[in-house]
Amino acid sequence: MVEISIQNLTKHYATLVALDNISLKIDSGEVFGLLGPNGAGKSTLLKILVGILRPTSGTIRLGEYDIVADPEKAKKLIGYLPENPSLYTGLTTLEFLQFVGKIRGVQDDLLDHEISGSLKSFGLDEKRNSLVGSLSKGMKQKVALIATSLHSPEVLVLDEPLTALDPKTRVSVKDWIGGQTKRGVTTILSTHDLDVAQTHAGRIAIIDHGKIVAVGDVESLRRLANTASDARLEEVFLRLTEEKGEEPARH
Ligand code: ADP
Ligand code: MG
């Protein structure tokens, strides 16, 4: 069981302030949604969380490990799905997943079992010997998700896991996320899709221009935004971000 603690996190890219003094606590086993328009800073936050980028200042702890001071131990806990996963297109699905599993130190028999089970549940069984490069976008995303979870991570960091997928693939990816979270995995997922946030996340942080505008479950966000108790998250989101005097990006 791993909780995530982010304290006073700031990230500058040259003169651009991509993240501005962000503090968040994500409980062990919680599904936490990071919701914001393009350019809000979601990917930057997730990349820092998984140790790909260094913060300009601030601290991030995953359980007992600080991601900057103890990256190897912290990274063992994490399964990360990047915004644009890079897969080895010249390997077959099976070769690719075996490769990732071995790098992650998964034992051979356990790895075979995990791969077979995951390919079956995603309906990708007959693609096991196809080159990854020949798979459709949706299939590639499923392979990337399997690769993310082969080592049974305690923390899942998913950067826009459902963006640009067809409806059928979206359903199976949503089911997959639901299954992972039932295992008690601490999950943080970013999205600009309000439905995704509303379906999966217990709590949601609305992020805009590198700042957390609001955090809470959908009901408390509705109260914060002074919207009706049945208001769609979309309306809540627009209210909360408009108060800053700027129009959020539309999709
Ligand atoms: P989101 O994932 O919410 O769309 P990002 O974290 O990708 O937002 O980007 C936040 C801001 O930081 C944007 O203004 C983006 O252009 C900028 N940015 C992201 N990555 C870099 C980088 N490597 N170098 C310079 N600026 C960047
Ligand atoms: Mg992004």
Coordinates of C-alpha atoms and ligand atoms in Angstrom, one line a residue:
M1 CA 0.0 0.0 0.0
V2 CA 1.6 3.2 -1.2
E3 CA 0.5 6.8 -0.6
I4 CA 1.8 9.7 -2.7
S5 CA 2.8 13.0 -1.2
I6 CA 3.6 16.0 -3.4
Q7 CA 4.8 19.1 -1.6
N8 CA 5.4 22.6 -3.0
L9 CA 6.2 21.2 -6.4
T10 CA 7.4 23.8 -8.9
K11 CA 8.7 23.1 -12.4
H12 CA 10.2 25.7 -14.7
Y13 CA 11.0 25.2 -18.4
A14 CA 13.4 28.1 -18.9
T15 CA 11.2 31.1 -18.2
L16 CA 7.9 29.1 -18.4
V17 CA 6.4 28.1 -15.0
A18 CA 4.8 24.8 -15.9
L19 CA 3.9 23.9 -12.3
D20 CA 3.5 26.4 -9.6
N21 CA 3.8 25.3 -6.0
I22 CA 1.6 22.2 -6.1
S23 CA 0.8 20.2 -3.0
L24 CA -1.3 17.0 -3.1
K25 CA -1.7 13.9 -1.0
I26 CA -3.1 10.8 -2.7
D27 CA -4.1 8.0 -0.4
S28 CA -3.1 4.5 -0.7
G29 CA -5.5 2.7 -3.0
E30 CA -7.2 5.9 -4.1
V31 CA -8.0 6.6 -7.8
F32 CA -7.1 10.2 -8.3
G33 CA -7.9 12.2 -11.4
L34 CA -5.9 15.1 -12.7
L35 CA -8.2 17.1 -14.9
G36 CA -7.2 20.1 -17.0
P37 CA -7.0 21.5 -20.5
N38 CA -4.0 21.0 -22.9
G39 CA -0.9 22.7 -21.6
A40 CA -2.2 22.8 -18.0
G41 CA 0.8 20.9 -16.7
K42 CA -0.6 17.4 -16.3
S43 CA 2.1 15.5 -18.2
T44 CA 4.8 17.5 -16.5
L45 CA 3.5 16.6 -13.1
L46 CA 3.2 12.9 -14.0
K47 CA 6.7 12.8 -15.5
I48 CA 8.2 14.3 -12.3
L49 CA 6.2 11.8 -10.2
V50 CA 7.7 8.9 -12.1
G51 CA 11.2 10.3 -12.0
I52 CA 11.7 11.2 -15.7
L53 CA 11.9 14.9 -15.0
R54 CA 13.4 16.6 -12.1
P55 CA 11.4 19.2 -10.2
T56 CA 12.8 22.7 -10.0
S57 CA 11.8 22.6 -6.3
G58 CA 9.6 20.7 -4.0
T59 CA 9.4 17.0 -2.9
I60 CA 7.6 13.9 -4.0
R61 CA 7.4 10.8 -1.9
L62 CA 5.9 7.5 -3.0
G63 CA 5.4 5.5 0.3
E64 CA 8.7 5.8 2.1
Y65 CA 10.8 6.8 -1.0
D66 CA 11.6 10.2 -2.3
I67 CA 11.6 10.0 -6.1
V68 CA 14.7 12.3 -6.5
A69 CA 16.8 10.9 -3.6
D70 CA 15.8 7.2 -4.1
P71 CA 14.7 6.8 -7.7
E72 CA 15.5 3.1 -8.1
K73 CA 13.4 2.0 -5.2
A74 CA 10.6 4.4 -6.0
K75 CA 10.4 3.4 -9.6
K76 CA 10.0 -0.3 -8.7
L77 CA 6.6 0.6 -7.3
I78 CA 5.4 2.4 -10.4
G79 CA 3.7 1.4 -13.6
Y80 CA 3.7 4.4 -16.0
L81 CA 1.7 4.8 -19.2
P82 CA 3.2 7.8 -21.0
E83 CA 1.0 10.1 -23.1
N84 CA 2.6 8.7 -26.3
P85 CA 3.9 5.2 -25.4
S86 CA 6.9 4.2 -27.4
L87 CA 6.7 0.5 -28.3
Y88 CA 9.3 -1.6 -30.1
T89 CA 7.5 -2.0 -33.4
G90 CA 9.9 -4.5 -34.8
L91 CA 9.2 -7.1 -32.0
T92 CA 6.1 -9.3 -31.8
T93 CA 3.6 -8.5 -29.1
L94 CA 4.8 -11.5 -27.1
E95 CA 8.5 -10.6 -27.6
F96 CA 7.9 -7.0 -26.5
L97 CA 6.0 -8.0 -23.4
Q98 CA 8.6 -10.6 -22.4
F99 CA 11.3 -8.0 -22.9
V100 CA 9.5 -5.5 -20.7
G101 CA 8.7 -8.1 -18.1
K102 CA 12.4 -9.3 -17.9
I103 CA 13.6 -5.7 -17.5
R104 CA 11.2 -5.4 -14.7
G105 CA 12.6 -8.5 -13.1
V106 CA 9.4 -10.6 -13.3
Q107 CA 10.1 -14.3 -13.0
D108 CA 9.7 -16.3 -16.2
D109 CA 6.8 -18.6 -15.2
L110 CA 4.9 -15.7 -13.6
L111 CA 5.6 -13.5 -16.6
D112 CA 4.2 -16.1 -19.1
H113 CA 1.1 -16.4 -16.9
E114 CA 0.6 -12.6 -16.7
I115 CA 1.1 -12.1 -20.4
S116 CA -1.3 -14.8 -21.4
G117 CA -3.9 -13.7 -18.9
S118 CA -3.7 -10.0 -20.0
L119 CA -3.7 -10.8 -23.7
K120 CA -6.8 -12.9 -23.3
S121 CA -8.7 -10.4 -21.2
F122 CA -7.9 -7.7 -23.8
G123 CA -8.9 -10.0 -26.7
L124 CA -5.4 -9.8 -28.1
D125 CA -4.6 -13.5 -28.0
E126 CA -4.4 -13.9 -31.8
K127 CA -2.0 -11.0 -32.1
R128 CA 0.6 -12.5 -29.8
N129 CA 2.9 -13.3 -32.8
S130 CA 2.1 -10.2 -34.8
L131 CA 4.6 -7.4 -35.0
V132 CA 3.7 -4.5 -32.6
G133 CA 4.1 -2.1 -35.6
S134 CA 1.3 -3.9 -37.4
L135 CA -1.3 -3.4 -34.6
S136 CA -4.0 -0.7 -34.7
K137 CA -3.8 2.3 -32.4
G138 CA -6.3 0.8 -29.9
M139 CA -4.4 -2.5 -29.8
K140 CA -1.1 -0.7 -29.3
Q141 CA -2.6 1.1 -26.3
K142 CA -3.7 -2.2 -24.8
V143 CA -0.3 -3.6 -25.3
A144 CA 1.2 -0.5 -23.6
L145 CA -1.2 -1.0 -20.7
I146 CA -0.2 -4.6 -20.3
A147 CA 3.4 -3.6 -20.3
T148 CA 2.7 -1.0 -17.6
S149 CA 1.3 -3.6 -15.2
L150 CA 3.4 -6.8 -15.8
H151 CA 5.3 -6.3 -12.6
S152 CA 2.1 -5.8 -10.5
P153 CA 3.0 -2.2 -9.6
E154 CA 1.5 -0.7 -6.4
V155 CA 1.2 2.7 -8.1
L156 CA -0.2 3.3 -11.6
V157 CA 0.5 6.6 -13.3
L158 CA -1.6 6.9 -16.5
D159 CA -1.3 9.9 -18.8
E160 CA -4.4 10.3 -20.8
P161 CA -5.1 6.5 -21.0
L162 CA -8.3 6.9 -23.1
T163 CA -7.5 9.8 -25.4
A164 CA -8.1 9.2 -29.1
L165 CA -9.4 5.6 -28.7
D166 CA -12.4 4.2 -30.4
P167 CA -15.5 3.6 -28.2
K168 CA -15.0 -0.2 -28.0
T169 CA -11.3 0.2 -26.9
R170 CA -12.3 2.8 -24.4
V171 CA -14.7 0.4 -22.7
S172 CA -12.1 -2.3 -22.4
V173 CA -9.5 0.2 -21.2
K174 CA -12.0 1.5 -18.6
D175 CA -12.7 -2.0 -17.5
W176 CA -9.0 -2.6 -17.2
I177 CA -8.5 0.5 -15.0
G178 CA -11.4 -0.7 -12.9
G179 CA -9.8 -4.1 -12.4
Q180 CA -6.5 -2.6 -11.4
T181 CA -8.0 -0.3 -8.9
K182 CA -9.9 -3.2 -7.3
R183 CA -6.5 -4.7 -6.5
G184 CA -5.9 -1.7 -4.2
V185 CA -3.4 0.0 -6.6
T186 CA -2.9 3.7 -5.9
T187 CA -3.8 5.3 -9.3
I188 CA -3.3 8.7 -10.7
L189 CA -4.6 9.4 -14.1
S190 CA -4.7 12.5 -16.2
T191 CA -7.4 13.4 -18.6
H192 CA -9.0 16.3 -20.3
D193 CA -12.1 14.1 -20.6
L194 CA -14.6 14.9 -17.9
D195 CA -16.5 11.7 -18.2
V196 CA -13.4 9.7 -17.6
A197 CA -12.7 11.7 -14.4
Q198 CA -16.2 11.3 -13.3
T199 CA -16.4 7.5 -13.9
H200 CA -13.1 6.5 -12.3
A201 CA -11.8 9.0 -9.9
G202 CA -12.8 9.3 -6.3
R203 CA -11.2 12.7 -6.0
I204 CA -10.2 15.0 -8.8
A205 CA -7.7 17.9 -8.9
I206 CA -8.5 20.5 -11.5
I207 CA -5.3 21.9 -12.8
D208 CA -5.0 25.0 -15.0
H209 CA -1.9 27.0 -16.0
G210 CA 0.2 24.9 -13.6
K211 CA -1.9 25.6 -10.5
I212 CA -4.4 23.4 -8.7
V213 CA -7.6 25.3 -8.9
A214 CA -9.7 22.9 -6.8
V215 CA -9.5 19.4 -5.3
G216 CA -12.3 17.1 -4.2
D217 CA -14.9 14.6 -5.1
V218 CA -17.5 15.6 -7.7
E219 CA -19.9 16.7 -5.1
S220 CA -17.5 19.0 -3.2
L221 CA -16.3 20.5 -6.5
R222 CA -19.9 21.2 -7.4
R223 CA -20.3 23.0 -4.0
L224 CA -17.1 24.9 -4.6
A225 CA -18.3 26.1 -8.0
N226 CA -21.7 27.0 -6.7
T227 CA -23.4 24.8 -9.3
A228 CA -26.5 22.8 -9.0
S229 CA -26.2 19.4 -7.2
D230 CA -26.8 17.6 -10.5
A231 CA -24.4 19.8 -12.5
R232 CA -22.2 18.0 -15.0
L233 CA -18.5 18.1 -14.1
E234 CA -18.1 20.1 -17.3
E235 CA -20.0 23.0 -15.9
V236 CA -18.1 22.8 -12.6
F237 CA -14.9 22.8 -14.5
L238 CA -15.8 25.8 -16.6
R239 CA -16.9 27.8 -13.6
L240 CA -13.8 27.0 -11.5
T241 CA -11.4 27.8 -14.3
E242 CA -13.3 30.8 -15.5
E243 CA -13.0 32.4 -12.1
K244 CA -9.3 32.8 -12.9
G245 CA -10.4 35.1 -15.7
E246 CA -9.3 32.8 -18.5
E247 CA -11.1 30.6 -20.9
P248 CA -10.0 27.0 -20.7
A249 CA -9.1 25.2 -23.9
R250 CA -12.0 23.3 -25.4
H251 CA -11.9 19.9 -26.9
Ligands
ADP1 P1 -0.6 18.9 -20.3 O1 -0.1 17.5 -20.2 O2 -1.6 19.3 -19.3 O3 -1.2 19.2 -21.7 P2 2.2 19.7 -20.2 O4 2.7 19.3 -18.9 O5 2.6 18.8 -21.4 O6 0.6 20.0 -20.2 O7 2.8 21.2 -20.6 C1 2.7 22.2 -19.6 C2 3.4 23.4 -20.2 O8 4.8 23.2 -20.3 C3 2.9 23.8 -21.6 O9 2.9 25.2 -21.8 C4 4.0 23.1 -22.5 O10 4.1 23.8 -23.7 C5 5.2 23.3 -21.6 N1 6.2 22.2 -21.8 C6 6.0 20.9 -21.7 N2 7.2 20.2 -21.9 C7 8.1 21.1 -22.2 C8 9.5 21.0 -22.5 N3 10.1 19.8 -22.5 N4 10.2 22.2 -22.7 C9 9.6 23.4 -22.6 N5 8.2 23.5 -22.4 C10 7.5 22.4 -22.1
MG2 MG -0.2 16.0 -21.4

